[in-house]
Amino acid sequence: MNPCGPAVAFVSIGCRTNQQELFALRGTLLSMGFSIVDLPESAQFVIVNTCSVTSLAETKTGRFLRALSRTAPNARILVTGCFAQQHGSALLEYPGVNWVIGNAHKHRIPSILTESAKEKKLCFTDVDLADETSVFWEDCLYGPETSGRTRFSLKIQEGCDFGCSYCIVPALRGRSRSASKLKLVDIFKRSLDMGYKEIVLTGTHIGQYRDSRDGGGLEELLTRFLKEKGDYRIRLSSLDPRDLTDTIISMAGREKRICDHLHVSVQSLCADVLRSMKRPHEHLETLLERLRSFRQKYPSAGLGADFIVGHPGESGAMFETTLRNAESVGFTYGHVFRFSKRLGTESSLKGDQITESVKKARSAALRDLLQNSRNIFLYSQLSIPLRIIIEDTEPARGVSGNYIKVEVRGMPKGKAQKNRWVTARLNGEAARGYQIAVGLCQNS
Ligand code: SF4
């Protein structure tokens, strides 16, 4: 295919795994001679990787698809991801939509586009037939210069074997499957050779990682990665409380090449709410002890969490329990979601739904509390040297190991180079969502 092959535009709606999949697909299509364009209007094909985690995400995706057929009337649209998985062939009714490709069939997208001349509208959404090769098809790497990124997302796992009562993900992403350690180590090494300094491990539920050959889990995988020499760091994406082992905690706290940052999807810190969510509730005290000891033992480490407020049956007293427990941990940041009914989930059928106004009030109260503990954390980080990988240069910005978004001031003009390490100290100021820091030194 000539280098200026058919033009493809990508749109990613949703999670880090969605973004990572489109990143890999981009590499595969580039290597096949497709040209990549930013604007759907100038594309022959538009690939939309969609999300279904909340009803709001669904509404946004539906609205986006309708608008797309107006802004890019000549483009042929391929819809993939969880919204495609959820709605299947009904999406073929949307103007301009030619293909609906479920999560377990994303590896077929390159061949579908190559054979697109056949003009037939297609829909593939069966979810659980996927073997390892079709789930982990991402093999086409390209370096930071081409990707424009400084962090490499490495998908290690897909799907989930649990069944939380509010969650639609297992139905959309299928049972848990893991990429082989052999393959992951190869991609890990190649991404370092290509110049990436930060590797982010992603998946639907990375704690469920299991190598099919030796049964090794996330800890074994990390230990194997750390055998690779080099000046890099590994960041873990979201962990379920069931995966927060003492080993993972000490690795994040002590191992220099693992970011001192943990993000835990706690959802609630009240045993009664956790029970009604069908999430582990018996060991809440153990979890709280682990989270508190992580904060105490490693006071400079970042500790974030996801919360759902307003799950059916959550009383004011139960919410107060979550607030008090969150305060006792001292999270350094948090993401708060209002419960959203998902068709096909148990929680959507529960009688004692919470009103939107109460959800809103609880969400605001929890955000305030988390912002307060974040301010205390940021104050404790003043004057502590932070290592940042420069992602943007004008102004120089990046993220520290302990997950602080930093804008580095005081570097000689033009000195800041993308994908370079910089050590800097926070000076207590903040601007546009970034903490201001003074650059101390820049090295390789
Ligand atoms: S563990 Fe996570 S992905 Fe799995 S069902 Fe629960 S919320 Fe969904």
PDB file of N, CA, C and O and ligand atoms in Angstrom, residues 160 162-164 166-167 169-170 204-205 208 240 242 267 279, ligand 1:
ATOM      1  N   CYS A 160     -12.602  -9.472  33.574  1.00  0.00           N
ATOM      2  CA  CYS A 160     -12.692  -9.589  35.028  1.00  0.00           C
ATOM      3  C   CYS A 160     -13.547 -10.786  35.429  1.00  0.00           C
ATOM      4  O   CYS A 160     -14.583 -11.046  34.822  1.00  0.00           O
ATOM      5  N   PHE A 162     -14.729 -11.140  38.557  1.00  0.00           N
ATOM      6  CA  PHE A 162     -15.586 -10.795  39.689  1.00  0.00           C
ATOM      7  C   PHE A 162     -16.948 -10.336  39.170  1.00  0.00           C
ATOM      8  O   PHE A 162     -17.173 -10.232  37.983  1.00  0.00           O
ATOM      9  N   GLY A 163     -17.849 -10.023  40.062  1.00  0.00           N
ATOM     10  CA  GLY A 163     -19.203  -9.637  39.647  1.00  0.00           C
ATOM     11  C   GLY A 163     -19.789  -8.597  40.571  1.00  0.00           C
ATOM     12  O   GLY A 163     -20.799  -8.851  41.239  1.00  0.00           O
ATOM     13  N   CYS A 164     -19.163  -7.432  40.642  1.00  0.00           N
ATOM     14  CA  CYS A 164     -19.708  -6.389  41.509  1.00  0.00           C
ATOM     15  C   CYS A 164     -21.097  -6.017  40.995  1.00  0.00           C
ATOM     16  O   CYS A 164     -21.316  -5.914  39.787  1.00  0.00           O
ATOM     17  N   TYR A 166     -22.854  -3.443  40.641  1.00  0.00           N
ATOM     18  CA  TYR A 166     -23.139  -2.231  39.849  1.00  0.00           C
ATOM     19  C   TYR A 166     -22.384  -2.231  38.515  1.00  0.00           C
ATOM     20  O   TYR A 166     -22.563  -1.325  37.710  1.00  0.00           O
ATOM     21  N   CYS A 167     -21.569  -3.271  38.272  1.00  0.00           N
ATOM     22  CA  CYS A 167     -20.589  -3.161  37.183  1.00  0.00           C
ATOM     23  C   CYS A 167     -20.963  -3.963  35.935  1.00  0.00           C
ATOM     24  O   CYS A 167     -21.358  -5.123  36.024  1.00  0.00           O
ATOM     25  N   VAL A 169     -18.736  -4.181  33.344  1.00  0.00           N
ATOM     26  CA  VAL A 169     -17.478  -4.501  32.645  1.00  0.00           C
ATOM     27  C   VAL A 169     -17.301  -5.987  32.330  1.00  0.00           C
ATOM     28  O   VAL A 169     -16.977  -6.345  31.199  1.00  0.00           O
ATOM     29  N   PRO A 170     -17.533  -6.920  33.284  1.00  0.00           N
ATOM     30  CA  PRO A 170     -17.329  -8.335  32.929  1.00  0.00           C
ATOM     31  C   PRO A 170     -18.184  -8.761  31.730  1.00  0.00           C
ATOM     32  O   PRO A 170     -17.741  -9.550  30.895  1.00  0.00           O
ATOM     33  N   THR A 204      -8.010  -4.330  32.549  1.00  0.00           N
ATOM     34  CA  THR A 204      -9.295  -4.112  33.213  1.00  0.00           C
ATOM     35  C   THR A 204      -9.102  -4.255  34.716  1.00  0.00           C
ATOM     36  O   THR A 204      -9.660  -3.509  35.512  1.00  0.00           O
ATOM     37  N   HIS A 205      -8.258  -5.212  35.123  1.00  0.00           N
ATOM     38  CA  HIS A 205      -8.075  -5.547  36.533  1.00  0.00           C
ATOM     39  C   HIS A 205      -6.688  -6.169  36.672  1.00  0.00           C
ATOM     40  O   HIS A 205      -6.544  -7.378  36.767  1.00  0.00           O
ATOM     41  N   GLN A 208      -5.511  -9.236  38.629  1.00  0.00           N
ATOM     42  CA  GLN A 208      -5.904 -10.612  38.248  1.00  0.00           C
ATOM     43  C   GLN A 208      -4.915 -11.190  37.246  1.00  0.00           C
ATOM     44  O   GLN A 208      -5.128 -12.254  36.693  1.00  0.00           O
ATOM     45  N   ASP A 240      -7.407  -3.236  42.542  1.00  0.00           N
ATOM     46  CA  ASP A 240      -8.565  -3.567  43.379  1.00  0.00           C
ATOM     47  C   ASP A 240      -8.037  -3.848  44.788  1.00  0.00           C
ATOM     48  O   ASP A 240      -6.916  -4.360  44.930  1.00  0.00           O
ATOM     49  N   ARG A 242      -8.472  -6.166  46.664  1.00  0.00           N
ATOM     50  CA  ARG A 242      -8.075  -7.577  46.815  1.00  0.00           C
ATOM     51  C   ARG A 242      -6.629  -7.798  46.369  1.00  0.00           C
ATOM     52  O   ARG A 242      -6.006  -8.789  46.718  1.00  0.00           O
ATOM     53  N   GLN A 267     -14.089   2.187  46.027  1.00  0.00           N
ATOM     54  CA  GLN A 267     -15.522   2.399  45.766  1.00  0.00           C
ATOM     55  C   GLN A 267     -16.299   2.861  47.002  1.00  0.00           C
ATOM     56  O   GLN A 267     -17.104   3.761  46.919  1.00  0.00           O
ATOM     57  N   ARG A 279     -18.853  -6.526  46.966  1.00  0.00           N
ATOM     58  CA  ARG A 279     -17.389  -6.363  46.998  1.00  0.00           C
ATOM     59  C   ARG A 279     -16.902  -6.818  48.363  1.00  0.00           C
ATOM     60  O   ARG A 279     -17.684  -6.868  49.313  1.00  0.00           O
TER      61      ARG A 279
HETATM   62  S1  SF4 B   1     -13.748  -5.918  40.077  1.00  0.00           S
HETATM   63 FE1  SF4 B   1     -13.870  -4.060  38.859  1.00  0.00          FE
HETATM   64  S2  SF4 B   1     -14.166  -4.711  36.743  1.00  0.00           S
HETATM   65 FE2  SF4 B   1     -14.562  -6.465  38.078  1.00  0.00          FE
HETATM   66  S3  SF4 B   1     -16.773  -6.468  38.376  1.00  0.00           S
HETATM   67 FE3  SF4 B   1     -15.872  -5.340  40.074  1.00  0.00          FE
HETATM   68  S4  SF4 B   1     -15.829  -3.179  39.459  1.00  0.00           S
HETATM   69 FE4  SF4 B   1     -16.193  -4.436  37.638  1.00  0.00          FE
END
